[in-house]
PDB file of C-alpha atoms in Angstrom:
ATOM      1  CA  MET K   1     -49.686 -34.487 -29.228  1.00 95.00           C
ATOM      2  CA  ARG K   2     -46.889 -32.438 -28.124  1.00 97.00           C
ATOM      3  CA  LEU K   3     -43.297 -33.403 -27.457  1.00 97.00           C
ATOM      4  CA  ARG K   4     -40.358 -32.004 -25.490  1.00 97.00           C
ATOM      5  CA  VAL K   5     -36.899 -33.119 -26.687  1.00 97.00           C
ATOM      6  CA  GLU K   6     -33.739 -32.547 -24.469  1.00 96.00           C
ATOM      7  CA  PHE K   7     -30.669 -33.084 -26.454  1.00 96.00           C
ATOM      8  CA  THR K   8     -26.790 -32.575 -26.223  1.00 93.00           C
ATOM      9  CA  THR K   9     -24.191 -33.140 -28.648  1.00 93.00           C
ATOM     10  CA  GLU K  10     -20.609 -34.081 -28.362  1.00 93.00           C
ATOM     11  CA  PRO K  11     -17.942 -33.558 -28.148  1.00 93.00           C
ATOM     12  CA  PHE K  12     -18.052 -30.560 -25.974  1.00 86.00           C
ATOM     13  CA  ASP K  13     -15.624 -27.448 -26.100  1.00 81.00           C
ATOM     14  CA  LEU K  14     -15.811 -25.045 -23.124  1.00 79.00           C
ATOM     15  CA  ASP K  15     -13.826 -22.385 -24.881  1.00 86.00           C
ATOM     16  CA  GLU K  16     -15.920 -21.948 -28.011  1.00 87.00           C
ATOM     17  CA  VAL K  17     -19.230 -23.386 -29.822  1.00 86.00           C
ATOM     18  CA  PRO K  18     -18.341 -26.419 -31.812  1.00 90.00           C
ATOM     19  CA  GLY K  19     -19.625 -26.311 -35.296  1.00 92.00           C
ATOM     20  CA  HIS K  20     -21.764 -29.381 -34.608  1.00 94.00           C
ATOM     21  CA  ALA K  21     -23.628 -27.547 -31.514  1.00 91.00           C
ATOM     22  CA  GLN K  22     -23.927 -24.480 -33.875  1.00 92.00           C
ATOM     23  CA  VAL K  23     -25.716 -26.527 -36.595  1.00 95.00           C
ATOM     24  CA  ALA K  24     -27.975 -28.155 -34.084  1.00 93.00           C
ATOM     25  CA  ARG K  25     -29.028 -24.764 -32.772  1.00 92.00           C
ATOM     26  CA  GLU K  26     -29.638 -23.339 -36.359  1.00 94.00           C
ATOM     27  CA  VAL K  27     -31.771 -26.716 -37.324  1.00 95.00           C
ATOM     28  CA  MET K  28     -33.879 -26.148 -34.112  1.00 95.00           C
ATOM     29  CA  GLU K  29     -34.328 -22.460 -34.601  1.00 94.00           C
ATOM     30  CA  ALA K  30     -35.426 -22.795 -38.071  1.00 95.00           C
ATOM     31  CA  ALA K  31     -38.094 -25.370 -37.027  1.00 95.00           C
ATOM     32  CA  ASP K  32     -41.624 -24.644 -36.653  1.00 95.00           C
ATOM     33  CA  LEU K  33     -41.402 -25.068 -32.806  1.00 96.00           C
ATOM     34  CA  ASP K  34     -43.160 -23.341 -30.068  1.00 95.00           C
ATOM     35  CA  ALA K  35     -40.274 -23.231 -27.825  1.00 93.00           C
ATOM     36  CA  VAL K  36     -36.488 -23.568 -28.138  1.00 93.00           C
ATOM     37  CA  ASP K  37     -34.090 -23.083 -25.105  1.00 92.00           C
ATOM     38  CA  VAL K  38     -30.514 -23.415 -25.928  1.00 85.00           C
ATOM     39  CA  GLY K  39     -27.888 -23.474 -23.312  1.00 79.00           C
ATOM     40  CA  PRO K  40     -24.275 -24.582 -22.922  1.00 71.00           C
ATOM     41  CA  PHE K  41     -24.807 -28.104 -21.443  1.00 74.00           C
ATOM     42  CA  GLY K  42     -28.372 -28.877 -22.719  1.00 83.00           C
ATOM     43  CA  ASN K  43     -30.874 -27.674 -25.067  1.00 93.00           C
ATOM     44  CA  THR K  44     -34.824 -28.452 -24.980  1.00 96.00           C
ATOM     45  CA  VAL K  45     -37.288 -27.832 -27.818  1.00 97.00           C
ATOM     46  CA  GLU K  46     -41.070 -28.176 -27.575  1.00 97.00           C
ATOM     47  CA  GLY K  47     -43.881 -28.392 -30.245  1.00 97.00           C
ATOM     48  CA  ARG K  48     -46.281 -30.360 -31.948  1.00 97.00           C
ATOM     49  CA  ALA K  49     -45.202 -33.962 -32.491  1.00 97.00           C
ATOM     50  CA  ASP K  50     -44.782 -33.844 -36.260  1.00 97.00           C
ATOM     51  CA  ALA K  51     -42.760 -30.725 -35.855  1.00 97.00           C
ATOM     52  CA  VAL K  52     -40.626 -31.996 -33.381  1.00 97.00           C
ATOM     53  CA  LEU K  53     -39.945 -35.277 -35.190  1.00 97.00           C
ATOM     54  CA  THR K  54     -38.929 -33.523 -38.297  1.00 97.00           C
ATOM     55  CA  ALA K  55     -36.747 -31.029 -36.616  1.00 97.00           C
ATOM     56  CA  VAL K  56     -35.143 -33.987 -34.420  1.00 97.00           C
ATOM     57  CA  ASP K  57     -34.629 -35.807 -38.093  1.00 97.00           C
ATOM     58  CA  GLY K  58     -32.605 -32.777 -39.314  1.00 97.00           C
ATOM     59  CA  LEU K  59     -30.403 -32.282 -36.098  1.00 96.00           C
ATOM     60  CA  LEU K  60     -29.301 -36.024 -36.237  1.00 97.00           C
ATOM     61  CA  ARG K  61     -28.379 -35.858 -39.637  1.00 98.00           C
ATOM     62  CA  LYS K  62     -26.556 -32.339 -39.807  1.00 97.00           C
ATOM     63  CA  SER K  63     -24.930 -32.348 -36.634  1.00 96.00           C
ATOM     64  CA  LEU K  64     -23.261 -35.763 -37.445  1.00 97.00           C
ATOM     65  CA  GLU K  65     -22.330 -34.255 -40.826  1.00 97.00           C
ATOM     66  CA  ALA K  66     -20.845 -31.281 -38.956  1.00 97.00           C
ATOM     67  CA  GLY K  67     -18.539 -33.428 -36.669  1.00 96.00           C
ATOM     68  CA  ALA K  68     -20.822 -34.566 -33.759  1.00 96.00           C
ATOM     69  CA  THR K  69     -19.374 -37.946 -32.443  1.00 97.00           C
ATOM     70  CA  ARG K  70     -22.443 -38.544 -29.763  1.00 97.00           C
ATOM     71  CA  ILE K  71     -25.855 -37.020 -29.662  1.00 96.00           C
ATOM     72  CA  SER K  72     -28.057 -37.850 -26.556  1.00 96.00           C
ATOM     73  CA  LEU K  73     -31.872 -37.343 -26.858  1.00 95.00           C
ATOM     74  CA  GLN K  74     -34.574 -37.334 -24.413  1.00 97.00           C
ATOM     75  CA  VAL K  75     -38.024 -37.359 -25.793  1.00 97.00           C
ATOM     76  CA  ASN K  76     -40.946 -36.759 -23.712  1.00 97.00           C
ATOM     77  CA  VAL K  77     -45.127 -36.315 -24.264  1.00 97.00           C
ATOM     78  CA  VAL K  78     -46.242 -33.368 -23.008  1.00 95.00           C
ATOM     79  CA  THR K  79     -49.615 -33.007 -21.366  1.00 87.00           C
ATOM     80  CA  GLU K  80     -51.901 -30.495 -21.144  1.00 72.00           C
ATOM     81  CA  ALA K  81     -52.002 -30.272 -17.147  1.00 61.00           C
ATOM     82  CA  GLY K  82     -48.799 -31.991 -16.034  1.00 50.00           C
ATOM     83  CA  ARG K  83     -46.277 -30.528 -18.799  1.00 49.00           C
TER      84      ARG K  83
END
């Protein structure tokens, strides 16, 4: 099974990347994922279910430790034909 996760961390800061957002990016970029797309208002990662779920665990733990006050996640199963 493949998963796609969209996530945001808060609080937002439009002037500079908050520490919790940087930590989230580092966790996802270090994970064994097939795709990582990081943007200013949302982030998307995709890969094998086990790799994605492990990365999400790290994202939640480390981002909260780094000061995130809210993390929003959307998890979708990716199908071969419909993506």
